[in-house]
Amino acid sequence: MNCYACAAIRLLAYALLTLILIPVQVMAIAFRLRLADDLPRVYHALCLKILHIELRVSGAELMDGPGVIVANHASYLDIPVLGALVRGSFIAKTEVASWPVFGTLAKLQRSTFVERRPVRAREQNDQISQRLADGHKLILFPEGTSNDGNRVLPFKSTLFGVAERTMPDGSPVKVQPVSIAATRLDGAPIGRDLRAFYSWYGDMDLAPHLWQFLALGKVTVELVVHPPVTLADAGSRKELARMCETAVARGHHAALTGMHQGVPVPLIDNGRSGDLIGFSPLAIVSEDFRLFGPDRQFGS
């Protein structure tokens, strides 16, 4: 059942949260504080609470240290899903930088903006390689676009060229595939048609889609984490892209069919279920501000 009063409350909570934390992140970046790396995860975790998204994870452990996370892409909602779990920044299309609101947020998370053109591949791989050498973890959607969430599109291999480089200590660049699938709405399985409430693709308008999503109940998103691989495991950049695509597609299918049902991730606090988020302004405030307590918990 849609709850448009809930949608209005959630939208207001999201707007207030964003307006409050933007200047904090600006200052953290300006003064080169560690907070500039940590605050985006705080922000994305709070967004998941406001959006009423339950995150479940199964499979391998997320890799430590710098590397590239590669995942399938169905929606702008994949951003807070991965952003709350991974302490890192995104590799995004150049045009994202000019988007209202989301472009600003992407810049504040220090995203790397790239053009998906082979002619710029070397320059952009140099840029990504430097970010990795500086110790960053980067998140890439190699399909190049979002889709309906019922399948995984072919991975473009251009930016996998960064795996041909080495880290400053001589170790290979690690690439870790992750499958993302929206699987349940209020505990009931989401079918092919209903998955469009999560997925944003084609010529869909962003504002109506977000408003419709905000009116829904709890959406469960499954993440299946696969073991990291390197160029040595694949033999070539194109084969590495194909290997990651195969792993992501397999995990995506397993999540959609119920073969993978991960463990809920306590992104903020184990002691509160967060089931009231979105249904009461007081619940939003009392739940979310617990994040800043000494017992806060996040994903790896």
mmCIF file of N, CA, C and O in Angstrom, residues 174-252:
data_model
loop_
_atom_site.group_PDB
_atom_site.id
_atom_site.type_symbol
_atom_site.label_atom_id
_atom_site.label_comp_id
_atom_site.label_asym_id
_atom_site.label_seq_id
_atom_site.Cartn_x
_atom_site.Cartn_y
_atom_site.Cartn_z
ATOM 1 N N LYS A 174 43.390 -5.008 -6.947
ATOM 2 C CA LYS A 174 42.317 -5.966 -6.680
ATOM 3 C C LYS A 174 40.980 -5.410 -7.173
ATOM 4 O O LYS A 174 40.677 -4.236 -6.971
ATOM 5 N N VAL A 175 40.207 -6.281 -7.818
ATOM 6 C CA VAL A 175 38.875 -5.923 -8.311
ATOM 7 C C VAL A 175 37.879 -6.891 -7.675
ATOM 8 O O VAL A 175 38.029 -8.106 -7.796
ATOM 9 N N GLN A 176 36.871 -6.350 -7.005
ATOM 10 C CA GLN A 176 35.917 -7.209 -6.300
ATOM 11 C C GLN A 176 34.510 -7.042 -6.872
ATOM 12 O O GLN A 176 33.927 -5.960 -6.796
ATOM 13 N N PRO A 177 33.938 -8.111 -7.456
ATOM 14 C CA PRO A 177 32.568 -8.044 -7.975
ATOM 15 C C PRO A 177 31.535 -8.112 -6.850
ATOM 16 O O PRO A 177 31.703 -8.863 -5.886
ATOM 17 N N VAL A 178 30.459 -7.339 -6.998
ATOM 18 C CA VAL A 178 29.350 -7.343 -6.048
ATOM 19 C C VAL A 178 28.038 -7.339 -6.832
ATOM 20 O O VAL A 178 27.865 -6.535 -7.755
ATOM 21 N N SER A 179 27.130 -8.222 -6.475
ATOM 22 C CA SER A 179 25.810 -8.288 -7.113
ATOM 23 C C SER A 179 24.793 -7.558 -6.245
ATOM 24 O O SER A 179 24.771 -7.741 -5.029
ATOM 25 N N ILE A 180 23.945 -6.739 -6.879
ATOM 26 C CA ILE A 180 22.902 -6.002 -6.167
ATOM 27 C C ILE A 180 21.546 -6.408 -6.732
ATOM 28 O O ILE A 180 21.348 -6.400 -7.950
ATOM 29 N N ALA A 181 20.596 -6.729 -5.865
ATOM 30 C CA ALA A 181 19.258 -7.107 -6.330
ATOM 31 C C ALA A 181 18.211 -6.672 -5.315
ATOM 32 O O ALA A 181 18.328 -6.977 -4.117
ATOM 33 N N ALA A 182 17.181 -5.958 -5.782
ATOM 34 C CA ALA A 182 16.024 -5.638 -4.939
ATOM 35 C C ALA A 182 15.113 -6.861 -4.959
ATOM 36 O O ALA A 182 14.632 -7.278 -6.016
ATOM 37 N N THR A 183 14.879 -7.458 -3.793
ATOM 38 C CA THR A 183 14.222 -8.770 -3.752
ATOM 39 C C THR A 183 12.876 -8.803 -3.051
ATOM 40 O O THR A 183 12.043 -9.655 -3.363
ATOM 41 N N ARG A 184 12.639 -7.901 -2.089
ATOM 42 C CA ARG A 184 11.398 -7.993 -1.323
ATOM 43 C C ARG A 184 10.813 -6.613 -1.013
ATOM 44 O O ARG A 184 11.558 -5.642 -0.856
ATOM 45 N N LEU A 185 9.497 -6.577 -0.931
ATOM 46 C CA LEU A 185 8.775 -5.384 -0.505
ATOM 47 C C LEU A 185 7.881 -5.780 0.667
ATOM 48 O O LEU A 185 7.001 -6.633 0.505
ATOM 49 N N ASP A 186 8.158 -5.215 1.826
ATOM 50 C CA ASP A 186 7.445 -5.580 3.051
ATOM 51 C C ASP A 186 7.444 -7.090 3.268
ATOM 52 O O ASP A 186 6.443 -7.690 3.684
ATOM 53 N N GLY A 187 8.584 -7.718 2.954
ATOM 54 C CA GLY A 187 8.747 -9.147 3.197
ATOM 55 C C GLY A 187 8.262 -10.058 2.098
ATOM 56 O O GLY A 187 8.570 -11.251 2.100
ATOM 57 N N ALA A 188 7.508 -9.532 1.136
ATOM 58 C CA ALA A 188 6.994 -10.356 0.037
ATOM 59 C C ALA A 188 7.920 -10.241 -1.167
ATOM 60 O O ALA A 188 8.445 -9.161 -1.453
ATOM 61 N N PRO A 189 8.148 -11.335 -1.903
ATOM 62 C CA PRO A 189 9.033 -11.284 -3.068
ATOM 63 C C PRO A 189 8.569 -10.253 -4.097
ATOM 64 O O PRO A 189 7.388 -10.093 -4.356
ATOM 65 N N ILE A 190 9.533 -9.537 -4.670
ATOM 66 C CA ILE A 190 9.256 -8.561 -5.726
ATOM 67 C C ILE A 190 9.367 -9.263 -7.080
ATOM 68 O O ILE A 190 10.401 -9.843 -7.395
ATOM 69 N N GLY A 191 8.320 -9.199 -7.884
ATOM 70 C CA GLY A 191 8.351 -9.785 -9.223
ATOM 71 C C GLY A 191 8.984 -8.849 -10.237
ATOM 72 O O GLY A 191 9.411 -7.739 -9.912
ATOM 73 N N ARG A 192 9.027 -9.283 -11.473
ATOM 74 C CA ARG A 192 9.677 -8.506 -12.533
ATOM 75 C C ARG A 192 9.058 -7.118 -12.682
ATOM 76 O O ARG A 192 9.762 -6.121 -12.821
ATOM 77 N N ASP A 193 7.746 -7.026 -12.653
ATOM 78 C CA ASP A 193 7.085 -5.743 -12.859
ATOM 79 C C ASP A 193 7.280 -4.804 -11.671
ATOM 80 O O ASP A 193 7.541 -3.609 -11.842
ATOM 81 N N LEU A 194 7.166 -5.325 -10.455
ATOM 82 C CA LEU A 194 7.295 -4.491 -9.270
ATOM 83 C C LEU A 194 8.715 -3.982 -9.064
ATOM 84 O O LEU A 194 8.922 -2.985 -8.378
ATOM 85 N N ARG A 195 9.698 -4.663 -9.678
ATOM 86 C CA ARG A 195 11.079 -4.230 -9.491
ATOM 87 C C ARG A 195 11.318 -2.841 -10.097
ATOM 88 O O ARG A 195 12.277 -2.161 -9.742
ATOM 89 N N ALA A 196 10.428 -2.389 -10.976
ATOM 90 C CA ALA A 196 10.544 -1.043 -11.554
ATOM 91 C C ALA A 196 10.358 0.037 -10.492
ATOM 92 O O ALA A 196 10.776 1.186 -10.705
ATOM 93 N N PHE A 197 9.749 -0.297 -9.359
ATOM 94 C CA PHE A 197 9.631 0.684 -8.281
ATOM 95 C C PHE A 197 10.993 1.009 -7.691
ATOM 96 O O PHE A 197 11.204 2.093 -7.134
ATOM 97 N N TYR A 198 11.938 0.058 -7.775
ATOM 98 C CA TYR A 198 13.315 0.299 -7.327
ATOM 99 C C TYR A 198 14.192 0.773 -8.477
ATOM 100 O O TYR A 198 14.952 1.725 -8.340
ATOM 101 N N SER A 199 14.079 0.118 -9.603
ATOM 102 C CA SER A 199 14.949 0.415 -10.750
ATOM 103 C C SER A 199 14.578 1.750 -11.391
ATOM 104 O O SER A 199 13.409 2.116 -11.483
ATOM 105 N N TRP A 200 15.595 2.451 -11.848
ATOM 106 C CA TRP A 200 15.402 3.729 -12.548
ATOM 107 C C TRP A 200 16.261 3.678 -13.801
ATOM 108 O O TRP A 200 17.479 3.606 -13.729
ATOM 109 N N TYR A 201 15.626 3.706 -14.951
ATOM 110 C CA TYR A 201 16.366 3.474 -16.188
ATOM 111 C C TYR A 201 15.592 4.059 -17.368
ATOM 112 O O TYR A 201 14.441 4.513 -17.231
ATOM 113 N N GLY A 202 16.238 4.024 -18.533
ATOM 114 C CA GLY A 202 15.589 4.514 -19.749
ATOM 115 C C GLY A 202 15.219 5.978 -19.638
ATOM 116 O O GLY A 202 16.020 6.810 -19.202
ATOM 117 N N ASP A 203 13.977 6.317 -20.017
ATOM 118 C CA ASP A 203 13.538 7.706 -20.005
ATOM 119 C C ASP A 203 12.677 8.035 -18.786
ATOM 120 O O ASP A 203 11.901 8.992 -18.795
ATOM 121 N N MET A 204 12.819 7.254 -17.707
ATOM 122 C CA MET A 204 12.073 7.550 -16.482
ATOM 123 C C MET A 204 12.469 8.920 -15.931
ATOM 124 O O MET A 204 13.655 9.274 -15.924
ATOM 125 N N ASP A 205 11.493 9.689 -15.453
ATOM 126 C CA ASP A 205 11.773 10.943 -14.774
ATOM 127 C C ASP A 205 12.140 10.657 -13.327
ATOM 128 O O ASP A 205 11.492 9.847 -12.648
ATOM 129 N N LEU A 206 13.161 11.341 -12.843
ATOM 130 C CA LEU A 206 13.678 11.057 -11.509
ATOM 131 C C LEU A 206 12.692 11.424 -10.398
ATOM 132 O O LEU A 206 12.427 10.618 -9.502
ATOM 133 N N ALA A 207 12.132 12.633 -10.445
ATOM 134 C CA ALA A 207 11.282 13.105 -9.341
ATOM 135 C C ALA A 207 10.066 12.213 -9.109
ATOM 136 O O ALA A 207 9.814 11.799 -7.961
ATOM 137 N N PRO A 208 9.288 11.863 -10.146
ATOM 138 C CA PRO A 208 8.135 10.974 -9.912
ATOM 139 C C PRO A 208 8.550 9.591 -9.400
ATOM 140 O O PRO A 208 7.853 8.992 -8.572
ATOM 141 N N HIS A 209 9.672 9.092 -9.910
ATOM 142 C CA HIS A 209 10.136 7.779 -9.466
ATOM 143 C C HIS A 209 10.504 7.813 -7.986
ATOM 144 O O HIS A 209 10.117 6.918 -7.212
ATOM 145 N N LEU A 210 11.233 8.843 -7.576
ATOM 146 C CA LEU A 210 11.626 8.957 -6.174
ATOM 147 C C LEU A 210 10.399 9.112 -5.269
ATOM 148 O O LEU A 210 10.308 8.485 -4.209
ATOM 149 N N TRP A 211 9.442 9.919 -5.706
ATOM 150 C CA TRP A 211 8.228 10.130 -4.912
ATOM 151 C C TRP A 211 7.464 8.816 -4.734
ATOM 152 O O TRP A 211 6.994 8.504 -3.639
ATOM 153 N N GLN A 212 7.374 8.036 -5.803
ATOM 154 C CA GLN A 212 6.679 6.744 -5.719
ATOM 155 C C GLN A 212 7.413 5.790 -4.790
ATOM 156 O O GLN A 212 6.797 5.070 -3.997
ATOM 157 N N PHE A 213 8.749 5.802 -4.866
ATOM 158 C CA PHE A 213 9.522 4.907 -4.010
ATOM 159 C C PHE A 213 9.368 5.291 -2.535
ATOM 160 O O PHE A 213 9.256 4.420 -1.664
ATOM 161 N N LEU A 214 9.366 6.588 -2.267
ATOM 162 C CA LEU A 214 9.247 7.053 -0.893
ATOM 163 C C LEU A 214 7.915 6.655 -0.265
ATOM 164 O O LEU A 214 7.790 6.596 0.962
ATOM 165 N N ALA A 215 6.911 6.390 -1.088
ATOM 166 C CA ALA A 215 5.585 6.018 -0.583
ATOM 167 C C ALA A 215 5.463 4.525 -0.298
ATOM 168 O O ALA A 215 4.437 4.070 0.215
ATOM 169 N N LEU A 216 6.492 3.751 -0.636
ATOM 170 C CA LEU A 216 6.441 2.308 -0.427
ATOM 171 C C LEU A 216 6.781 1.946 1.013
ATOM 172 O O LEU A 216 7.212 2.780 1.804
ATOM 173 N N GLY A 217 6.640 0.672 1.322
ATOM 174 C CA GLY A 217 7.068 0.155 2.613
ATOM 175 C C GLY A 217 8.544 -0.208 2.587
ATOM 176 O O GLY A 217 9.328 0.366 1.837
ATOM 177 N N LYS A 218 8.918 -1.210 3.399
ATOM 178 C CA LYS A 218 10.332 -1.600 3.490
ATOM 179 C C LYS A 218 10.752 -2.416 2.272
ATOM 180 O O LYS A 218 10.130 -3.424 1.935
ATOM 181 N N VAL A 219 11.823 -1.984 1.618
ATOM 182 C CA VAL A 219 12.379 -2.695 0.467
ATOM 183 C C VAL A 219 13.666 -3.393 0.901
ATOM 184 O O VAL A 219 14.538 -2.775 1.526
ATOM 185 N N THR A 220 13.766 -4.678 0.613
ATOM 186 C CA THR A 220 14.966 -5.449 0.925
ATOM 187 C C THR A 220 15.866 -5.521 -0.299
ATOM 188 O O THR A 220 15.415 -5.874 -1.389
ATOM 189 N N VAL A 221 17.131 -5.154 -0.109
ATOM 190 C CA VAL A 221 18.125 -5.218 -1.180
ATOM 191 C C VAL A 221 19.196 -6.212 -0.768
ATOM 192 O O VAL A 221 19.801 -6.086 0.306
ATOM 193 N N GLU A 222 19.399 -7.207 -1.610
ATOM 194 C CA GLU A 222 20.429 -8.235 -1.358
ATOM 195 C C GLU A 222 21.724 -7.861 -2.063
ATOM 196 O O GLU A 222 21.723 -7.499 -3.244
ATOM 197 N N LEU A 223 22.830 -7.953 -1.339
ATOM 198 C CA LEU A 223 24.159 -7.817 -1.921
ATOM 199 C C LEU A 223 24.886 -9.149 -1.785
ATOM 200 O O LEU A 223 24.969 -9.702 -0.684
ATOM 201 N N VAL A 224 25.373 -9.657 -2.899
ATOM 202 C CA VAL A 224 26.186 -10.871 -2.886
ATOM 203 C C VAL A 224 27.613 -10.458 -3.217
ATOM 204 O O VAL A 224 27.891 -9.959 -4.315
ATOM 205 N N VAL A 225 28.517 -10.623 -2.257
ATOM 206 C CA VAL A 225 29.909 -10.191 -2.414
ATOM 207 C C VAL A 225 30.744 -11.376 -2.888
ATOM 208 O O VAL A 225 30.696 -12.466 -2.300
ATOM 209 N N HIS A 226 31.503 -11.176 -3.953
ATOM 210 C CA HIS A 226 32.333 -12.235 -4.531
ATOM 211 C C HIS A 226 33.803 -11.992 -4.187
ATOM 212 O O HIS A 226 34.213 -10.858 -3.917
ATOM 213 N N PRO A 227 34.628 -13.030 -4.207
ATOM 214 C CA PRO A 227 36.049 -12.853 -3.875
ATOM 215 C C PRO A 227 36.745 -11.908 -4.852
ATOM 216 O O PRO A 227 36.415 -11.884 -6.041
ATOM 217 N N PRO A 228 37.706 -11.126 -4.381
ATOM 218 C CA PRO A 228 38.457 -10.232 -5.274
ATOM 219 C C PRO A 228 39.265 -11.029 -6.296
ATOM 220 O O PRO A 228 39.701 -12.155 -6.033
ATOM 221 N N VAL A 229 39.463 -10.420 -7.459
ATOM 222 C CA VAL A 229 40.287 -11.024 -8.514
ATOM 223 C C VAL A 229 41.281 -9.981 -9.003
ATOM 224 O O VAL A 229 41.127 -8.782 -8.753
ATOM 225 N N THR A 230 42.306 -10.450 -9.699
ATOM 226 C CA THR A 230 43.313 -9.563 -10.273
ATOM 227 C C THR A 230 43.503 -9.907 -11.750
ATOM 228 O O THR A 230 42.962 -10.902 -12.247
ATOM 229 N N LEU A 231 44.286 -9.102 -12.420
ATOM 230 C CA LEU A 231 44.550 -9.348 -13.838
ATOM 231 C C LEU A 231 45.218 -10.705 -14.041
ATOM 232 O O LEU A 231 44.963 -11.390 -15.038
ATOM 233 N N ALA A 232 46.032 -11.101 -13.080
ATOM 234 C CA ALA A 232 46.715 -12.397 -13.193
ATOM 235 C C ALA A 232 45.724 -13.552 -13.205
ATOM 236 O O ALA A 232 45.976 -14.596 -13.820
ATOM 237 N N ASP A 233 44.589 -13.388 -12.546
ATOM 238 C CA ASP A 233 43.573 -14.444 -12.513
ATOM 239 C C ASP A 233 42.861 -14.575 -13.855
ATOM 240 O O ASP A 233 42.353 -15.650 -14.195
ATOM 241 N N ALA A 234 42.808 -13.470 -14.608
ATOM 242 C CA ALA A 234 42.045 -13.463 -15.859
ATOM 243 C C ALA A 234 42.921 -13.545 -17.097
ATOM 244 O O ALA A 234 42.542 -14.170 -18.094
ATOM 245 N N GLY A 235 44.065 -12.893 -17.058
ATOM 246 C CA GLY A 235 44.978 -12.927 -18.203
ATOM 247 C C GLY A 235 44.937 -11.681 -19.068
ATOM 248 O O GLY A 235 45.911 -11.353 -19.733
ATOM 249 N N SER A 236 43.787 -10.973 -19.090
ATOM 250 C CA SER A 236 43.679 -9.760 -19.899
ATOM 251 C C SER A 236 42.584 -8.868 -19.327
ATOM 252 O O SER A 236 41.740 -9.321 -18.542
ATOM 253 N N ARG A 237 42.603 -7.625 -19.741
ATOM 254 C CA ARG A 237 41.601 -6.674 -19.277
ATOM 255 C C ARG A 237 40.193 -7.107 -19.671
ATOM 256 O O ARG A 237 39.266 -7.085 -18.861
ATOM 257 N N LYS A 238 40.020 -7.530 -20.907
ATOM 258 C CA LYS A 238 38.699 -7.941 -21.375
ATOM 259 C C LYS A 238 38.221 -9.205 -20.683
ATOM 260 O O LYS A 238 37.038 -9.348 -20.355
ATOM 261 N N GLU A 239 39.133 -10.122 -20.443
ATOM 262 C CA GLU A 239 38.747 -11.355 -19.754
ATOM 263 C C GLU A 239 38.412 -11.071 -18.295
ATOM 264 O O GLU A 239 37.526 -11.704 -17.714
ATOM 265 N N LEU A 240 39.109 -10.095 -17.691
ATOM 266 C CA LEU A 240 38.804 -9.709 -16.323
ATOM 267 C C LEU A 240 37.398 -9.126 -16.240
ATOM 268 O O LEU A 240 36.631 -9.438 -15.321
ATOM 269 N N ALA A 241 37.031 -8.281 -17.209
ATOM 270 C CA ALA A 241 35.676 -7.721 -17.250
ATOM 271 C C ALA A 241 34.644 -8.831 -17.408
ATOM 272 O O ALA A 241 33.599 -8.826 -16.748
ATOM 273 N N ARG A 242 34.946 -9.795 -18.288
ATOM 274 C CA ARG A 242 34.008 -10.900 -18.506
ATOM 275 C C ARG A 242 33.876 -11.753 -17.249
ATOM 276 O O ARG A 242 32.764 -12.192 -16.894
ATOM 277 N N MET A 243 34.984 -11.998 -16.552
ATOM 278 C CA MET A 243 34.961 -12.803 -15.336
ATOM 279 C C MET A 243 34.109 -12.136 -14.257
ATOM 280 O O MET A 243 33.304 -12.794 -13.582
ATOM 281 N N CYS A 244 34.281 -10.824 -14.108
ATOM 282 C CA CYS A 244 33.500 -10.083 -13.113
ATOM 283 C C CYS A 244 32.018 -10.050 -13.501
ATOM 284 O O CYS A 244 31.138 -10.206 -12.644
ATOM 285 N N GLU A 245 31.737 -9.874 -14.789
ATOM 286 C CA GLU A 245 30.353 -9.869 -15.265
ATOM 287 C C GLU A 245 29.673 -11.202 -14.970
ATOM 288 O O GLU A 245 28.521 -11.244 -14.500
ATOM 289 N N THR A 246 30.370 -12.289 -15.208
ATOM 290 C CA THR A 246 29.817 -13.620 -14.963
ATOM 291 C C THR A 246 29.499 -13.820 -13.488
ATOM 292 O O THR A 246 28.430 -14.328 -13.117
ATOM 293 N N ALA A 247 30.432 -13.395 -12.619
ATOM 294 C CA ALA A 247 30.219 -13.549 -11.182
ATOM 295 C C ALA A 247 29.038 -12.706 -10.713
ATOM 296 O O ALA A 247 28.188 -13.174 -9.945
ATOM 297 N N VAL A 248 28.966 -11.456 -11.180
ATOM 298 C CA VAL A 248 27.883 -10.563 -10.772
ATOM 299 C C VAL A 248 26.540 -11.090 -11.267
ATOM 300 O O VAL A 248 25.545 -11.097 -10.534
ATOM 301 N N ALA A 249 26.490 -11.546 -12.524
ATOM 302 C CA ALA A 249 25.243 -12.074 -13.083
ATOM 303 C C ALA A 249 24.781 -13.313 -12.331
ATOM 304 O O ALA A 249 23.585 -13.488 -12.062
ATOM 305 N N ARG A 250 25.714 -14.182 -11.968
ATOM 306 C CA ARG A 250 25.366 -15.399 -11.235
ATOM 307 C C ARG A 250 24.807 -15.055 -9.852
ATOM 308 O O ARG A 250 23.789 -15.599 -9.408
ATOM 309 N N GLY A 251 25.470 -14.126 -9.150
ATOM 310 C CA GLY A 251 24.995 -13.717 -7.833
ATOM 311 C C GLY A 251 23.666 -12.989 -7.896
ATOM 312 O O GLY A 251 22.802 -13.161 -7.030
ATOM 313 N N HIS A 252 23.478 -12.181 -8.935
ATOM 314 C CA HIS A 252 22.229 -11.445 -9.127
ATOM 315 C C HIS A 252 21.069 -12.423 -9.330
ATOM 316 O O HIS A 252 19.996 -12.286 -8.716
#
